[in-house]
Coordinates of C-alpha atoms in Angstrom, one line a residue:
M1 CA -1.4 -1.4 4.3
S2 CA 1.1 0.8 2.6
V3 CA 4.4 2.1 3.9
V4 CA 2.7 5.5 4.2
A5 CA 0.0 4.0 6.4
E6 CA 2.8 2.5 8.5
I7 CA 4.3 6.0 8.9
R8 CA 0.9 7.4 9.9
A9 CA 0.5 4.5 12.4
E10 CA 4.0 5.1 13.9
M11 CA 3.2 8.8 14.2
G12 CA 0.0 7.8 16.1
R13 CA 1.9 5.4 18.4
K14 CA 4.4 8.2 19.3
G15 CA 1.7 10.9 19.6
L16 CA 3.3 13.0 16.8
R17 CA 1.4 15.7 15.0
P18 CA 2.0 16.2 11.3
A19 CA 3.6 19.6 12.0
D20 CA 6.1 17.9 14.4
V21 CA 7.2 15.6 11.6
Y22 CA 7.3 17.7 8.4
R23 CA 9.3 20.5 10.2
A24 CA 11.8 18.0 11.6
V25 CA 12.4 16.3 8.3
G26 CA 12.5 19.5 6.3
M27 CA 9.4 18.9 4.1
S28 CA 6.9 21.6 3.2
K29 CA 3.5 21.3 4.8
Q30 CA 1.9 20.8 1.3
K31 CA 4.3 18.1 0.3
F32 CA 4.0 16.2 3.6
S33 CA 0.2 16.5 3.4
K34 CA 0.1 15.0 -0.1
V35 CA 2.4 12.1 1.0
I36 CA 0.7 11.3 4.2
T37 CA -2.8 11.4 2.8
N38 CA -1.9 9.3 -0.2
E39 CA -2.8 12.1 -2.5
T40 CA 0.4 11.3 -4.3
Q41 CA 1.4 7.7 -4.9
E42 CA 5.1 8.5 -4.7
I43 CA 7.5 9.0 -1.8
S44 CA 11.1 9.6 -2.6
F45 CA 13.8 7.4 -1.0
K46 CA 15.3 10.5 0.5
D47 CA 12.0 11.5 2.1
L48 CA 11.3 8.0 3.3
G49 CA 14.8 7.8 4.8
E50 CA 14.3 11.1 6.6
L51 CA 10.9 10.1 7.9
S52 CA 12.3 6.7 9.0
K53 CA 15.2 8.4 10.8
F54 CA 13.0 10.8 12.6
L55 CA 10.6 8.1 13.7
K56 CA 13.5 5.9 14.7
V57 CA 12.1 3.0 12.7
P58 CA 14.3 1.5 9.9
V59 CA 12.8 1.7 6.4
S60 CA 13.1 -2.1 6.2
E61 CA 10.9 -2.4 9.3
L62 CA 8.3 0.0 7.8
V63 CA 8.3 -2.1 4.6
R64 CA 8.1 -5.4 6.5
R65 CA 5.1 -4.2 8.5
A66 CA 3.4 -3.0 5.4
E67 CA 4.0 -6.3 3.6
E68 CA 2.9 -8.3 6.7
N69 CA -0.3 -6.3 6.9
E70 CA -1.1 -6.7 3.2
E71 CA -0.5 -10.5 3.5
G72 CA -2.8 -10.6 6.5
A73 CA -5.5 -8.7 4.6
T74 CA -5.0 -11.0 1.5
S75 CA -5.2 -14.2 3.4
S76 CA -8.3 -13.1 5.4
T77 CA -10.2 -12.3 2.2
S78 CA -8.8 -15.2 0.2
D79 CA -10.1 -17.7 2.8
A80 CA -13.6 -16.4 2.5
P81 CA -16.2 -19.1 1.4
G82 CA -16.6 -19.3 -2.3
N83 CA -13.3 -17.5 -3.0
N84 CA -11.0 -19.7 -5.1
K85 CA -8.2 -17.2 -5.1
K86 CA -5.3 -17.7 -2.6
A87 CA -2.7 -15.1 -2.2
G88 CA -2.9 -14.0 -5.8
H89 CA -3.0 -17.5 -7.3
F90 CA -5.9 -19.1 -9.1
N91 CA -7.0 -22.7 -8.5
D92 CA -7.3 -24.9 -11.7

């Protein structure tokens, strides 16, 4: 799960609509839409900071959650029968 997915999840937890967020952080509707739908692969530190502040979740927490979810997804698929890959490593 990406940081953007964590932002979407936090918006859902707090019952926030996209319009509530992009207006509060000073983004245009178009830019916010591209960021939140992963249409663009980039989010600036400034925008990430503003979103984090508005959501009242530190950037470090959003990143931690995203990494944790990616690790969980990797370990669940790497443990599948017949899969010799573990967390990005190959067995000899």
